[in-house]
GROMACS .gro file of C-alpha atoms in nm:
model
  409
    1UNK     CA    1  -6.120   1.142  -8.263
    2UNK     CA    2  -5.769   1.272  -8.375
    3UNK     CA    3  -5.503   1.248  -8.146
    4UNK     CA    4  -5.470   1.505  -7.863
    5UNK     CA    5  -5.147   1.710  -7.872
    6UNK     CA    6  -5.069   1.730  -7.476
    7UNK     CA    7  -4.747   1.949  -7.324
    8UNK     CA    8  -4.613   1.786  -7.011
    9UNK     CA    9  -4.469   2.078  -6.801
   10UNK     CA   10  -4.167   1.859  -6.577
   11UNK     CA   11  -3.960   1.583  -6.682
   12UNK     CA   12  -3.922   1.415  -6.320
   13UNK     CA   13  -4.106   1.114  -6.269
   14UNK     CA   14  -4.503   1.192  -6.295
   15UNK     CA   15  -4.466   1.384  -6.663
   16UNK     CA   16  -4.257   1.105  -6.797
   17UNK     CA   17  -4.520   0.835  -6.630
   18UNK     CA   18  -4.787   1.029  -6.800
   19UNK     CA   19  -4.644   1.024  -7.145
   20UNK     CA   20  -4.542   0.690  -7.111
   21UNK     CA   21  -4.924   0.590  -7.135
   22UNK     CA   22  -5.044   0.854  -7.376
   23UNK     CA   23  -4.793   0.768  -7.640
   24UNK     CA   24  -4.912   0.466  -7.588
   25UNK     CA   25  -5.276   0.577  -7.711
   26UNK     CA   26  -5.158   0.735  -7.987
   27UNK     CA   27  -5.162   1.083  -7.850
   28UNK     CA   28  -4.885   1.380  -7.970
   29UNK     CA   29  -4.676   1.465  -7.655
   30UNK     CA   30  -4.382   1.701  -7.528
   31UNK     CA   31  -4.238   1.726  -7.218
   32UNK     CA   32  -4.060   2.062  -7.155
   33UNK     CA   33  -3.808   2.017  -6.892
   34UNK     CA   34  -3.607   2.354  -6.746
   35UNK     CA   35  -3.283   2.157  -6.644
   36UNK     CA   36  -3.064   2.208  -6.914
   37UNK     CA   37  -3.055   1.821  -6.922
   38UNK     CA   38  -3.224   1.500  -6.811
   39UNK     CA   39  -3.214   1.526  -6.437
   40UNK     CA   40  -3.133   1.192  -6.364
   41UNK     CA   41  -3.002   1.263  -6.024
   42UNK     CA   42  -3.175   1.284  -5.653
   43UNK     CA   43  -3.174   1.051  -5.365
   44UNK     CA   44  -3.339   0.728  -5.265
   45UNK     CA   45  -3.681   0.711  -5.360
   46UNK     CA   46  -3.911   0.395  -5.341
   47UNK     CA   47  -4.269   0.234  -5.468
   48UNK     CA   48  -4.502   0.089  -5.262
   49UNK     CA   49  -4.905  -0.022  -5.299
   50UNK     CA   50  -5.101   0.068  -5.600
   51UNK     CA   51  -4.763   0.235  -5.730
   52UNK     CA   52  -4.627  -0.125  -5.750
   53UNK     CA   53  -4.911  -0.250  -5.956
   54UNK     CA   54  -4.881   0.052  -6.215
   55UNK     CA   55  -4.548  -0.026  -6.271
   56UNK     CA   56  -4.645  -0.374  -6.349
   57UNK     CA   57  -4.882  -0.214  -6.601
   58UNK     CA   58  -4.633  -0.067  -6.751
   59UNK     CA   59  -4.399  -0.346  -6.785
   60UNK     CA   60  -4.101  -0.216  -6.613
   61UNK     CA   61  -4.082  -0.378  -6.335
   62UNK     CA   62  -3.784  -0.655  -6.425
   63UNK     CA   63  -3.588  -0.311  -6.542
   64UNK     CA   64  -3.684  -0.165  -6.170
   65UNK     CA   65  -3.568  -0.472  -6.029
   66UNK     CA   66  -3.199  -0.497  -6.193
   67UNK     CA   67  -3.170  -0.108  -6.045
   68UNK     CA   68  -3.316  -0.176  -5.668
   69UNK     CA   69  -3.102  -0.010  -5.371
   70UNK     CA   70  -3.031  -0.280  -5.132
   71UNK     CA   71  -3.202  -0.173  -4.802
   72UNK     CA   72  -3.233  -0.436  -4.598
   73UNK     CA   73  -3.411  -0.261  -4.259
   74UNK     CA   74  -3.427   0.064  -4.069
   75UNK     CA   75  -3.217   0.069  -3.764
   76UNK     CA   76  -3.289   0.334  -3.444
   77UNK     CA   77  -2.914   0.434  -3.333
   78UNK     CA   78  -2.772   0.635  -3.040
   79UNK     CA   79  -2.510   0.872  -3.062
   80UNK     CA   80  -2.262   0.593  -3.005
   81UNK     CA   81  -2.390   0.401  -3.315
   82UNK     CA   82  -2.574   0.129  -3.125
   83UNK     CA   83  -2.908   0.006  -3.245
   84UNK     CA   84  -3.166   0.081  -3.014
   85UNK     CA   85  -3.436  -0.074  -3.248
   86UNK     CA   86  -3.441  -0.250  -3.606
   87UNK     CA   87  -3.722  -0.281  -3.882
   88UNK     CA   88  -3.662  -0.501  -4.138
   89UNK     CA   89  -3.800  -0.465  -4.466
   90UNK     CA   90  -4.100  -0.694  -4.597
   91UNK     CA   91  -3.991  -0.918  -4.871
   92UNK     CA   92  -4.208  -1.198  -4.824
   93UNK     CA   93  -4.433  -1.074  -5.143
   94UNK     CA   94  -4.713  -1.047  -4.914
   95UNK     CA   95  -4.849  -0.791  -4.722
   96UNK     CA   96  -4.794  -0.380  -4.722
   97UNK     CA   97  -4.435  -0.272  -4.706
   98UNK     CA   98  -4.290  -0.198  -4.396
   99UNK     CA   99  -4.035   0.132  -4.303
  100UNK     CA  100  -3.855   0.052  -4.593
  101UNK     CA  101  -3.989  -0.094  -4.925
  102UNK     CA  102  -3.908  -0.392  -5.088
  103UNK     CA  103  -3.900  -0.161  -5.377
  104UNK     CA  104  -3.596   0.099  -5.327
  105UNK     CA  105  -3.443   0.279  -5.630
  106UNK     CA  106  -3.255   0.582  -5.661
  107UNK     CA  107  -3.454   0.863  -5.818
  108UNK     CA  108  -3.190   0.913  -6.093
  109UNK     CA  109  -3.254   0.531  -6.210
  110UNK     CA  110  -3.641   0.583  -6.190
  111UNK     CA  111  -3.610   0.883  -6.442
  112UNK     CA  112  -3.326   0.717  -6.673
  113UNK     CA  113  -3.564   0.413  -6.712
  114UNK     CA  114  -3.844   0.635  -6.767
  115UNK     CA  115  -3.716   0.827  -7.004
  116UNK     CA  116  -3.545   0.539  -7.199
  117UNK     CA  117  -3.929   0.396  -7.233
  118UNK     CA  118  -4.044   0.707  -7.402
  119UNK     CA  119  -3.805   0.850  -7.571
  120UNK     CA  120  -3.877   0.701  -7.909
  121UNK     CA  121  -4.208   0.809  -7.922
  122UNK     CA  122  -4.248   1.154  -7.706
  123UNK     CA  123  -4.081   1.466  -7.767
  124UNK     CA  124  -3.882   1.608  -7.488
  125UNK     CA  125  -3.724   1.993  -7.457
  126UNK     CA  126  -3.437   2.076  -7.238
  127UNK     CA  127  -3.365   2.381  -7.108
  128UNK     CA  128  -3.692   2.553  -7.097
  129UNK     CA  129  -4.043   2.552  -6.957
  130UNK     CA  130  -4.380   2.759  -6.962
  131UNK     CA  131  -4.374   3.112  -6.887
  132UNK     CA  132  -4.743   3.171  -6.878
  133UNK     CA  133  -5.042   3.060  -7.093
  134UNK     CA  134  -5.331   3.162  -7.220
  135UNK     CA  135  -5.690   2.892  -7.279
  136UNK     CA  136  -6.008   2.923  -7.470
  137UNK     CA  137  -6.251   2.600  -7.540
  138UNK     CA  138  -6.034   2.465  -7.823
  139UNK     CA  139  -5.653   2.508  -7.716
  140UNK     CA  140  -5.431   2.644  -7.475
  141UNK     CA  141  -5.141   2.902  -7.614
  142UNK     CA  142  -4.852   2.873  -7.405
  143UNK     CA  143  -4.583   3.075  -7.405
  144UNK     CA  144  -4.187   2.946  -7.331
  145UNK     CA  145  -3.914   3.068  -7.154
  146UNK     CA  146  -3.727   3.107  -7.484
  147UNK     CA  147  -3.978   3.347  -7.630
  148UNK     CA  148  -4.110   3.091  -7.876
  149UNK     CA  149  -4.529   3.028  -7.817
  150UNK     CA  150  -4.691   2.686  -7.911
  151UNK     CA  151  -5.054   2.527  -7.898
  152UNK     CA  152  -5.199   2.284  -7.747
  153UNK     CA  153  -5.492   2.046  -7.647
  154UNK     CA  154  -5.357   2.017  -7.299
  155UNK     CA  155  -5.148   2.183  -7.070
  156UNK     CA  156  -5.032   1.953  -6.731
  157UNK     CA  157  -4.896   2.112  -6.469
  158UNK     CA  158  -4.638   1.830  -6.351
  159UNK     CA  159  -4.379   2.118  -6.187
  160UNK     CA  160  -4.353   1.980  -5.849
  161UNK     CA  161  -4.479   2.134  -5.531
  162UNK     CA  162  -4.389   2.485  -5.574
  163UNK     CA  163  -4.631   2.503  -5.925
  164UNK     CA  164  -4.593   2.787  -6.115
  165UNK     CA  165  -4.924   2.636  -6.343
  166UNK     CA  166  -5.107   2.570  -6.032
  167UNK     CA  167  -5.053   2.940  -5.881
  168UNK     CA  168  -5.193   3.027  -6.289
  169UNK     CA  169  -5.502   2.819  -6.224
  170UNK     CA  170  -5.604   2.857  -5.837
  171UNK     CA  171  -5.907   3.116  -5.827
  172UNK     CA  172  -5.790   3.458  -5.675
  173UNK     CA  173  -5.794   3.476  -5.249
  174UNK     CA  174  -5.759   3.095  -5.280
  175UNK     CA  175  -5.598   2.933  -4.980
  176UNK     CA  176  -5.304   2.872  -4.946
  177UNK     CA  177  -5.248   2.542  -5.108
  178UNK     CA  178  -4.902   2.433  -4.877
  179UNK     CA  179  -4.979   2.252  -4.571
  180UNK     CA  180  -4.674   2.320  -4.318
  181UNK     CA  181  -4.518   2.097  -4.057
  182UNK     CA  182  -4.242   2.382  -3.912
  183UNK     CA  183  -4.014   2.085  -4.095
  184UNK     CA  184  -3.680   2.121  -4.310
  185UNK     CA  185  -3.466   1.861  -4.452
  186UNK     CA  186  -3.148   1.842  -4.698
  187UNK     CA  187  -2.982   1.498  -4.816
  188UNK     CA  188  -2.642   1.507  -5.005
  189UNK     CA  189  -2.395   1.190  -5.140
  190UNK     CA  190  -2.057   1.156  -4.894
  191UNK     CA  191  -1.816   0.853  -4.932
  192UNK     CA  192  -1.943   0.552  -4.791
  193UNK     CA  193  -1.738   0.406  -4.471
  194UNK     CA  194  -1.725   0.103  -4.300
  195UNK     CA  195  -1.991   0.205  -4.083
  196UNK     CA  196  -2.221   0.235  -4.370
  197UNK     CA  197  -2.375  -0.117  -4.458
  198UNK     CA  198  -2.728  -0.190  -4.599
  199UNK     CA  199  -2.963  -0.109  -4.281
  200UNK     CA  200  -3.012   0.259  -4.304
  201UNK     CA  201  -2.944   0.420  -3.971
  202UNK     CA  202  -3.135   0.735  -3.806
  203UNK     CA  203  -2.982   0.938  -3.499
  204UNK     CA  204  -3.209   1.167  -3.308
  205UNK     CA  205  -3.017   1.451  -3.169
  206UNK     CA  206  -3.131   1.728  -2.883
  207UNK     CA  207  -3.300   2.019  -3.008
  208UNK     CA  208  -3.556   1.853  -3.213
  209UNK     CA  209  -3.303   1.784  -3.489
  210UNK     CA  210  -3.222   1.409  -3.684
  211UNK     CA  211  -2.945   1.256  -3.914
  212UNK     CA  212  -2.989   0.971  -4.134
  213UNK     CA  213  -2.755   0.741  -4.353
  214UNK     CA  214  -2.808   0.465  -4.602
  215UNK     CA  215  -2.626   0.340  -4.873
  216UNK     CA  216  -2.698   0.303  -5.276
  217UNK     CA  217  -2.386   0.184  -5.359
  218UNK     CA  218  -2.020   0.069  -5.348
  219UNK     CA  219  -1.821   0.423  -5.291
  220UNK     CA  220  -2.105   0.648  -5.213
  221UNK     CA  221  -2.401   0.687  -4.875
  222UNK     CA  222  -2.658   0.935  -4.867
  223UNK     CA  223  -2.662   1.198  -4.562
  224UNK     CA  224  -2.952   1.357  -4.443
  225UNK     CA  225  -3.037   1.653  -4.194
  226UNK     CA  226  -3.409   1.698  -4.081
  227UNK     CA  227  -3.536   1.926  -3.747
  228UNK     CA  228  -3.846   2.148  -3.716
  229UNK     CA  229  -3.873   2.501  -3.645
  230UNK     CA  230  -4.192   2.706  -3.686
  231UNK     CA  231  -4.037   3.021  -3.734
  232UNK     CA  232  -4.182   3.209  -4.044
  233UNK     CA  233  -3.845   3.326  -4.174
  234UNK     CA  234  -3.701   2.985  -4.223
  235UNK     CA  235  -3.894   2.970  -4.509
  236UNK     CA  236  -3.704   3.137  -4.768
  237UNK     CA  237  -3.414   2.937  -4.676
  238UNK     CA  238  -3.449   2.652  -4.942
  239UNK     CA  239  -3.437   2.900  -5.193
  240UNK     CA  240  -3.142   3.093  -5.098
  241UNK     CA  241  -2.795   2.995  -5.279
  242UNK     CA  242  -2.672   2.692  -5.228
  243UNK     CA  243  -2.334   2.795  -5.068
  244UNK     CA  244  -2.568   2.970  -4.807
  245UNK     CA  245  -2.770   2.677  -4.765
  246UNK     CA  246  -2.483   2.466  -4.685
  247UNK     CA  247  -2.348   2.703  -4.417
  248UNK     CA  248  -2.706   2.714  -4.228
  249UNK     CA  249  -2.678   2.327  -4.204
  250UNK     CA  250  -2.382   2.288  -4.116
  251UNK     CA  251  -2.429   2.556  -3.832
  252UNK     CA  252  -2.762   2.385  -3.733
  253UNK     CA  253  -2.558   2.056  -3.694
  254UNK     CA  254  -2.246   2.161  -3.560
  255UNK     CA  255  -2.271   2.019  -3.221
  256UNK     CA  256  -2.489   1.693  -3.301
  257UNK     CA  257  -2.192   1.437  -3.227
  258UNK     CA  258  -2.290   1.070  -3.380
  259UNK     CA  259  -2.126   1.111  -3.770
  260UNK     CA  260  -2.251   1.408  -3.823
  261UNK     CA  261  -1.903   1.540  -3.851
  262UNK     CA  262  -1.799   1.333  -4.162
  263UNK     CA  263  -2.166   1.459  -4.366
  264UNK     CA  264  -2.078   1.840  -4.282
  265UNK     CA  265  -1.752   1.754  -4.443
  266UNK     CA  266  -1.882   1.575  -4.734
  267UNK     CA  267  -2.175   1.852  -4.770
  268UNK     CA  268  -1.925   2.071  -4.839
  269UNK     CA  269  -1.782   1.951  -5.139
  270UNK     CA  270  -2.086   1.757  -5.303
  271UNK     CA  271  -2.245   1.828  -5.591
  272UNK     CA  272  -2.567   1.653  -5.523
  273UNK     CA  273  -2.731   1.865  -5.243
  274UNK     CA  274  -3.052   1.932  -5.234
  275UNK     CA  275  -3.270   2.119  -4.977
  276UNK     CA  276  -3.649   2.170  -4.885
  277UNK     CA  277  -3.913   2.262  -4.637
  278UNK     CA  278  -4.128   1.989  -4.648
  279UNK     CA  279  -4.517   1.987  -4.677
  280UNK     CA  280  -4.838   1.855  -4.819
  281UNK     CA  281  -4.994   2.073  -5.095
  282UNK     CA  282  -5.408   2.043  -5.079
  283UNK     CA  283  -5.558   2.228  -5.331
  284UNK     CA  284  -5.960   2.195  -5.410
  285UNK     CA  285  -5.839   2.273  -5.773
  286UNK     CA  286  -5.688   1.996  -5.987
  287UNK     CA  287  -5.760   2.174  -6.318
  288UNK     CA  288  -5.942   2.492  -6.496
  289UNK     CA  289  -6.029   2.454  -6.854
  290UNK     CA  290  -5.758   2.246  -7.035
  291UNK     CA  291  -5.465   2.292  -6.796
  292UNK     CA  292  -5.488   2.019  -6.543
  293UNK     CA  293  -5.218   1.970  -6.250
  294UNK     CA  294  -5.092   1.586  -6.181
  295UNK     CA  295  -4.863   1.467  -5.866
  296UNK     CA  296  -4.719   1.690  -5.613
  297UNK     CA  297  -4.861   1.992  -5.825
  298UNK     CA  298  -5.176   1.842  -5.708
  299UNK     CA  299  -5.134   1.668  -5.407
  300UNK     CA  300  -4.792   1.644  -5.249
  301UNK     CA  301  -4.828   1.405  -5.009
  302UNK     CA  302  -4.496   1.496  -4.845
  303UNK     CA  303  -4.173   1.266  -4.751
  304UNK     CA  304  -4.294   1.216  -4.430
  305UNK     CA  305  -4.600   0.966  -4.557
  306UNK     CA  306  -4.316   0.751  -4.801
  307UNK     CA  307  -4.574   0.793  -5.090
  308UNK     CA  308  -4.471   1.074  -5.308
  309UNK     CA  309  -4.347   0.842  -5.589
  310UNK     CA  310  -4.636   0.573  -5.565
  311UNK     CA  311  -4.887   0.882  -5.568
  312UNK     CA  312  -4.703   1.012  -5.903
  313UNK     CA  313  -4.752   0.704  -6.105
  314UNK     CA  314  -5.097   0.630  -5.997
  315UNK     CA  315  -5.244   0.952  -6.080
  316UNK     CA  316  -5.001   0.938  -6.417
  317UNK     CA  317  -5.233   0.612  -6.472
  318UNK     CA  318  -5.536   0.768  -6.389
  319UNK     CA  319  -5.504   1.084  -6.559
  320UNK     CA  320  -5.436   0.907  -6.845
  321UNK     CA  321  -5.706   0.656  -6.845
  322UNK     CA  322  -5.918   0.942  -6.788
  323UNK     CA  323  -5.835   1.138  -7.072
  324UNK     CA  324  -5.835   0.812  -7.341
  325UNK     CA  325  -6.119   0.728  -7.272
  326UNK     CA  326  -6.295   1.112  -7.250
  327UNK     CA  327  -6.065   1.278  -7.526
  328UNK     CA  328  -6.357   1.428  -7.711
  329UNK     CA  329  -6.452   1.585  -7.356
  330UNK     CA  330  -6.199   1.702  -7.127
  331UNK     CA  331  -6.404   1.839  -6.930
  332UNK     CA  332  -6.544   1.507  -6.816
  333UNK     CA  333  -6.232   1.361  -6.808
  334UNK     CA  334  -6.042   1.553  -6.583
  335UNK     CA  335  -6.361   1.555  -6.308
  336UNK     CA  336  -6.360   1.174  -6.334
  337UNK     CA  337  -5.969   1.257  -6.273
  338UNK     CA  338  -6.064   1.387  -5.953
  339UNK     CA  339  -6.363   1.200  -5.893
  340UNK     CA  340  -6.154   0.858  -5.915
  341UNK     CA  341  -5.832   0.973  -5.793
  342UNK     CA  342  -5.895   1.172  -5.468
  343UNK     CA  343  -6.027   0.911  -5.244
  344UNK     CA  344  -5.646   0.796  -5.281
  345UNK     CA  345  -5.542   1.101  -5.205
  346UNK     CA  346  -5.704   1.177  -4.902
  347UNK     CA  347  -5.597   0.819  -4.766
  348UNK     CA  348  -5.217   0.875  -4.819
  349UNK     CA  349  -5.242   1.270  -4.715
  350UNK     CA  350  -5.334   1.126  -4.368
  351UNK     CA  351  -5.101   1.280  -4.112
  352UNK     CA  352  -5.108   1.370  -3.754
  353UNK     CA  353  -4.861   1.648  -3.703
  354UNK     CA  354  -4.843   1.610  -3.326
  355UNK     CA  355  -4.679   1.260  -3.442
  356UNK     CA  356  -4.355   1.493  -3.550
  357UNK     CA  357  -4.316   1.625  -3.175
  358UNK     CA  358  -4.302   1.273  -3.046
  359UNK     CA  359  -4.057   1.215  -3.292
  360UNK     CA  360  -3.829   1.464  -3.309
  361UNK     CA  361  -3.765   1.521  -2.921
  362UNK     CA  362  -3.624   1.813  -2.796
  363UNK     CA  363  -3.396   1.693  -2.494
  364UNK     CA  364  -3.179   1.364  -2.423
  365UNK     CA  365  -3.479   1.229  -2.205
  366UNK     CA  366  -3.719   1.228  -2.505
  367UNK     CA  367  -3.459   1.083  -2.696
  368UNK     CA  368  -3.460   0.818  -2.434
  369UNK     CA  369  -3.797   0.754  -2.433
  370UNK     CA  370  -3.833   0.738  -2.836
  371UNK     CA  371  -3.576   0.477  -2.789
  372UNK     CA  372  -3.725   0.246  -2.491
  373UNK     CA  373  -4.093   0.249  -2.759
  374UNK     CA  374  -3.963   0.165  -3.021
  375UNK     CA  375  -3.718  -0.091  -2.849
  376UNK     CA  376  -4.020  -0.271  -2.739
  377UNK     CA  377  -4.201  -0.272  -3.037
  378UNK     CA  378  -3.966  -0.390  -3.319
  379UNK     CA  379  -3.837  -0.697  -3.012
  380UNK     CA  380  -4.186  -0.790  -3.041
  381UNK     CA  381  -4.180  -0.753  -3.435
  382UNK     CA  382  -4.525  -0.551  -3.484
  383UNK     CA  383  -4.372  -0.358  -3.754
  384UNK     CA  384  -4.321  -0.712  -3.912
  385UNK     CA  385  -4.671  -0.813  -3.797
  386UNK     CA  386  -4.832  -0.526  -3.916
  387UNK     CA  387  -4.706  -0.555  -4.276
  388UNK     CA  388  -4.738  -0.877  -4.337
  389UNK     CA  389  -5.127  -0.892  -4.252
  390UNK     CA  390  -5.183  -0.566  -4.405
  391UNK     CA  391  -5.325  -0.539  -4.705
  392UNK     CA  392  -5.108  -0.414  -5.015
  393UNK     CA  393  -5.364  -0.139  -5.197
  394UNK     CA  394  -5.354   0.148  -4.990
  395UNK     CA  395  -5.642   0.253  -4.779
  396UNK     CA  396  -5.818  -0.035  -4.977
  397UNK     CA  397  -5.850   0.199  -5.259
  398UNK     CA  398  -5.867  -0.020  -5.615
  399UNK     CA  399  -5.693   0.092  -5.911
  400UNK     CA  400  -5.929   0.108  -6.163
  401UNK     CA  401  -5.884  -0.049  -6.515
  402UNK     CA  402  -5.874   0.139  -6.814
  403UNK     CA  403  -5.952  -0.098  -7.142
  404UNK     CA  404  -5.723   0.167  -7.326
  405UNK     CA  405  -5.410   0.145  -7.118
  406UNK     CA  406  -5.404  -0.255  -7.177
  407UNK     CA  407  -5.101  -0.376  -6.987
  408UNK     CA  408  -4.763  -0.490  -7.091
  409UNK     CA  409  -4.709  -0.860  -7.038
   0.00000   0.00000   0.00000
């Protein structure tokens, strides 16, 4: 069987994951990123489970290593800055992670060392991505944002939640593949202060609102905003200019005490902002023909379950599997894609949104209460308990082995 030749539509983390493997097999792949550049920026991401174990697949987990954030727990603060509860992480190489992974990287670092894996031996475009396409049973035509038009044996949809390929391939009157929460959430860099150390800090604040802080490195912390809101037209607000986007957080925040001051001011002159709603994407659909969607395309699982970036890399390693071992029949390979991979999927995509009301309270006495709980249970350590008896595959999912994608020693 000849080589496939396979366009990767997103150069984040899951299209570079992917390619990383089927370069590997001695397939022909491009990865057409629309940033102008690598986008090696983004905040603090992390691995956990079955993610872990692809990475040692891939043999980069002494490079992951020598770029780890230092995170050392999760601390519970007031708005007077003292801890009302403290996680720490689980680095006993045993167990399930805890609040925070043993694992922590910045997302910029992740992509850089991605990208430096495959750049010898996959072809990556800047500056553009796929307008629309067009499939028949021996090649997809796609056609770029630069007016050129190319063919291929496989189109992946790797665009992130808001998928432009998976709106091309959902049936029409499909449902609506978002899942909402009523949540938003922006992060941003500010200069790190002595308050800032290596335990990242969260502040619930009245009104169902939260700030966060942790710290990647010497000069810098990251600030984050989160609250929940039903209300319909808050929805277009991620997508509104960024100068505009600013201004509603800072207005939303205005009043929240703790150091929330100090991130409006830094929000206002960063460069690295970013801003979502956040939410699950379930979709029935995972491909039509040749076009096939991988990661939060697919199956976003959504901040709020800390498995975005473990998801990414083991459907990268299953999709790929898949399709070495199927190339002659796609079809087959992309329902033993689904077939294998959404077991996993369900498992991390479980999430009870009444959790959210608990905890993001509304007035000073739920604030209180969140506080007293979770007092209790990290004095008694069942956070620590919890991981360390745990077991490390999530949901007890295996990760199947592919003889094709033999890994790096």
């Amino acid at each position: 069987m000849p080589p496939l030749k396979v366009l990767i539509c997103g150069g984040g983390c899951a299209g570079p994951a992917l390619a990383f493997w089927l370069a590997r097999c001695g397939h022909d792949v491009t990865v057409v990123e629309r940033f102008p550049a690598l986008r090696a920026s983004g905040a603090q991401i992390d691995l956990r489970a079955q993610g872990i174990q692809v990475i040692k697949r891939m043999g980069l987990l002494d490079t992951i290593r020598s770029k780890l954030v230092d995170e050392a727990g999760v601390a519970l603060v007031d708005a007077n800055n003292r801890t009302k509860a403290l996680v720490m992480a689980n680095k006993s190489g045993k167990g399930a992670q805890s609040l925070t992974s043993e694992y922590e990287i910045m997302r910029g670092d992740l992509v850089r060392i991605l990208y430096d894996a495959t750049k010898d031996h996959v072809k990556y475009v800047f500056g553009k991505t796929v307008e629309r396409f067009e499939q028949d049973d021996e090649s997809v035509t796609v056609h770029f944002s630069d007016g050129q038009i190319g063919v291929f044996d496989i189109l992946v949809g790797a665009d992130g939640q808001g998928s432009r390929i998976r709106q091309a391939i959902l049936p029409p009157n499909s449902p609506d593949p978002l899942r909402r929460f009523g949540m938003y959430m922006a992060y941003w860099f500010v200069p790190r202060t002595e308050n800032d150390s290596n335990i990242r800090r969260s502040c619930s604040i009245p009104g169902s609102r939260m700030a966060m802080c942790r710290t990647h490195n010497p000069t810098e912390s990251q600030a984050y905003f989160s609250f929940l809101d039903d209300s319909e037209e808050l929805r277009s607000m991620p997508r509104a200019p960024v100068d505009t986007q600013k201004e509603f957080w800072a207005q939303k925040f205005q009043d929240a005490g703790w150091e929330t001051g100090r991130f409006i001011k830094g929000m206002k002159t960063t460069e690295n902002f970013y801003c979502q709603e956040v939410v699950q994407v379930r979709t029935d659909v995972w491909s039509k023909g040749r076009v096939v969607l991988l990661a939060d395309a697919a199956h976003c699982p959504s901040p709020m379950t800390a498995m975005g970036t473990t998801s990414a890399f083991v459907g990268s390693y299953v999709l790929a599997g898949e399709i070495s071992q199927h190339s002659d029949n796609l079809s087959e390979a992309f329902a033993n894609y689904d077939k294998t991979l959404r077991p996993f999927v369900n498992e991390i995509q479980k999430f009870n949104p009444s959790l959210l009301r608990f905890g993001y309270p509304k007035t000073k006495f739920g604030i209180a209460i969140i506080h007293f709980i979770a007092g209790l249970v990290a004095f008694f350590r069942i956070p620590d308990l919890v991981a360390r008896f745990s077991k490390e595959d999530k949901g007890g999912w295996p990760l199947p082995d592919y003889p094709e994608l033999k890994p790096i020693s």
